[in-house]
Amino acid sequence: MKKLLSIIIFALLICACGFAQPIPTWKDKASMHLDDYKTSFLTGREESTEPHFIKARREIAASNDLGLLTIAYLTKYALHTASLESFDASEFAKFYKLEPNPSDMAYCHLLKGNFTAVDMQVLPARYAGILKAALARDLNVAAREIAAIDDPLSRLIACGVWARYLPSDETILQIGISTASANGWRRPLWAYLNKLQEHYLETGDQNKAAATKARLDLLKKD
Amino acid sequence: MTMSRDAKVGLFVGCTAILVVLALLYLAAGKGLFEITHTFTLSSKSGESFTEGMPVVFSGFNIGKVQALELNDQGIVLIKIKIPDRHIKWIRSDSTFILYRPLIGSASIVVNTPNLKSSPLDTSKITEVVIINDINDAIAKIEPVLDRLTEIAEHVEDLTYNLSDPKGDLNRVLGNAEKITTNLASKKSLVEMAVSDEESVKALNDSLKKLKDITSNVDRILTKVDKMADKTDKEIYGNDGALPQVNTILKDLVSKLQKLDKTVDNINKISTDTSEGMKDFHILRSDIDDVVNSLADVVKKLDAIIGSKKAPEFKVP
């Protein structure tokens, strides 16, 4: 009797699960391609990076969801910033005109280094600390705030924002290097090591510059 | 019958008078006193060179003369010419009258009649005279010649001035010629004269001697090269030379290539088979796509049944 009861309860549970809302295929695929894009970009697989983004954009475009397309492009710009690279925000501007979202604009301003134009109220909370430090140009606060960000990619983006638009600092660059290194993100790691070498050369620390160059050579060989 | 002396004298005087009158009449007739004449009027803008009694000439013969010269109200000179009746046939309606003033001799009016069968010239018609002036033409032709002559005379003057000038070109040329001849007389060789430096000549002579040495060296080298070429010939074409060995290698290569031909044929066969096999690849690809899609459907259905998969969340990193 007990066995029969347990079988009936199990069957009912399975049936209950069957009524869950199915996920749209495009959304599933878009998410998957966007994740693949992030991974390919950060790990430096240049050949497969752009095709993943194109596929993700195609899937999102099938839904005609401008908000999601904007997020996809902002993700792309954020990855470039994390790797200390410049980007062209014309696509974002196009979508923003059609569907303005203050939160997206605040994020884009942060990535572009327009700190005074960023609306802190709508900016993702994890970047509030780095924004305050950037406005005050306080290196110690910035290093502390960046180190406090849990998500490694967000931490790397914060490092990128500081390293690209504000005076370079060894601590912040080291945070970027350790984050990229810990996750095996070759592309940002290469950029931060280069930046650190430049920093050492500027400050006249030849030994550290040579050591950084050795690390770069090692990265190049592999 | 005898005649008295008075009668005889009277007869002689009468006959003589008759003879004199007849002679005078003959002369007058000969001079054309009794001939009918025709008067034509010609015109000219200038009366210069026209004179009364001026001859009118046709083909070099006088056929008339200018009778009178008048000036009309328009300031045109009218020339009246008188032509005897026997010469009227030369004056025709298409006749032209030319005042010809030769360089030597007197002026005359020359008549030109191109067609003697044309109608006679009307006496009331006034024809204009064409003027040909040999003197003016001659002067016009002589003027440029005189100009040239003047230029030549000036040039001759310049030349004579230059020749007589002690600092002139001729005197300088002569001076240079003198220097050259002096040089020729004093220098040892033509080269020394050309270079004007004894040391350079010595250097040139030394160079020529060295050149002789160099040519003898080159001769020796060429002899050696000849010998080497002979040796090379032996090494290349001799029995144990390179060429026979190359021939052997080539023969070996040909036999190996013949063997390789079979291999190439086999590869061709394989590639043909492969290309035929490739024709079915798209069917295979569609089958794989179907399988992948079926698997994706199964996974999706399992996800839906289990409900473990969460809807993806899109947010900026």
mmCIF file with all atom_site columns, C-alpha atoms in Angstrom, chain B residues 135-155:
data_model
loop_
_atom_site.group_PDB
_atom_site.id
_atom_site.type_symbol
_atom_site.label_atom_id
_atom_site.label_alt_id
_atom_site.label_comp_id
_atom_site.label_asym_id
_atom_site.label_entity_id
_atom_site.label_seq_id
_atom_site.pdbx_PDB_ins_code
_atom_site.Cartn_x
_atom_site.Cartn_y
_atom_site.Cartn_z
_atom_site.occupancy
_atom_site.B_iso_or_equiv
_atom_site.pdbx_formal_charge
_atom_site.auth_seq_id
_atom_site.auth_comp_id
_atom_site.auth_asym_id
_atom_site.auth_atom_id
_atom_site.pdbx_PDB_model_num
ATOM 1  C CA . ILE B 1 135 ? 60.346 104.381 -113.952 1.00 0.00 ? 135 ILE B CA 1
ATOM 2  C CA . ASN B 1 136 ? 58.394 104.085 -110.703 1.00 0.00 ? 136 ASN B CA 1
ATOM 3  C CA . ASP B 1 137 ? 58.457 100.296 -110.893 1.00 0.00 ? 137 ASP B CA 1
ATOM 4  C CA . ALA B 1 138 ? 62.192 100.361 -111.418 1.00 0.00 ? 138 ALA B CA 1
ATOM 5  C CA . ILE B 1 139 ? 62.665 102.722 -108.475 1.00 0.00 ? 139 ILE B CA 1
ATOM 6  C CA . ALA B 1 140 ? 60.458 100.520 -106.291 1.00 0.00 ? 140 ALA B CA 1
ATOM 7  C CA . LYS B 1 141 ? 62.559 97.499  -107.236 1.00 0.00 ? 141 LYS B CA 1
ATOM 8  C CA . ILE B 1 142 ? 65.876 99.295  -106.718 1.00 0.00 ? 142 ILE B CA 1
ATOM 9  C CA . GLU B 1 143 ? 64.979 100.713 -103.278 1.00 0.00 ? 143 GLU B CA 1
ATOM 10 C CA . PRO B 1 144 ? 65.348 97.432  -101.268 1.00 0.00 ? 144 PRO B CA 1
ATOM 11 C CA . VAL B 1 145 ? 68.551 96.660  -103.201 1.00 0.00 ? 145 VAL B CA 1
ATOM 12 C CA . LEU B 1 146 ? 69.899 100.028 -102.163 1.00 0.00 ? 146 LEU B CA 1
ATOM 13 C CA . ASP B 1 147 ? 68.920 99.315  -98.528  1.00 0.00 ? 147 ASP B CA 1
ATOM 14 C CA . ARG B 1 148 ? 70.812 95.999  -98.627  1.00 0.00 ? 148 ARG B CA 1
ATOM 15 C CA . LEU B 1 149 ? 73.786 97.731  -100.166 1.00 0.00 ? 149 LEU B CA 1
ATOM 16 C CA . THR B 1 150 ? 73.757 100.252 -97.327  1.00 0.00 ? 150 THR B CA 1
ATOM 17 C CA . GLU B 1 151 ? 73.690 97.411  -94.755  1.00 0.00 ? 151 GLU B CA 1
ATOM 18 C CA . ILE B 1 152 ? 76.564 95.631  -96.486  1.00 0.00 ? 152 ILE B CA 1
ATOM 19 C CA . ALA B 1 153 ? 78.538 98.833  -96.484  1.00 0.00 ? 153 ALA B CA 1
ATOM 20 C CA . GLU B 1 154 ? 77.921 99.215  -92.716  1.00 0.00 ? 154 GLU B CA 1
ATOM 21 C CA . HIS B 1 155 ? 79.034 95.615  -92.097  1.00 0.00 ? 155 HIS B CA 1
#
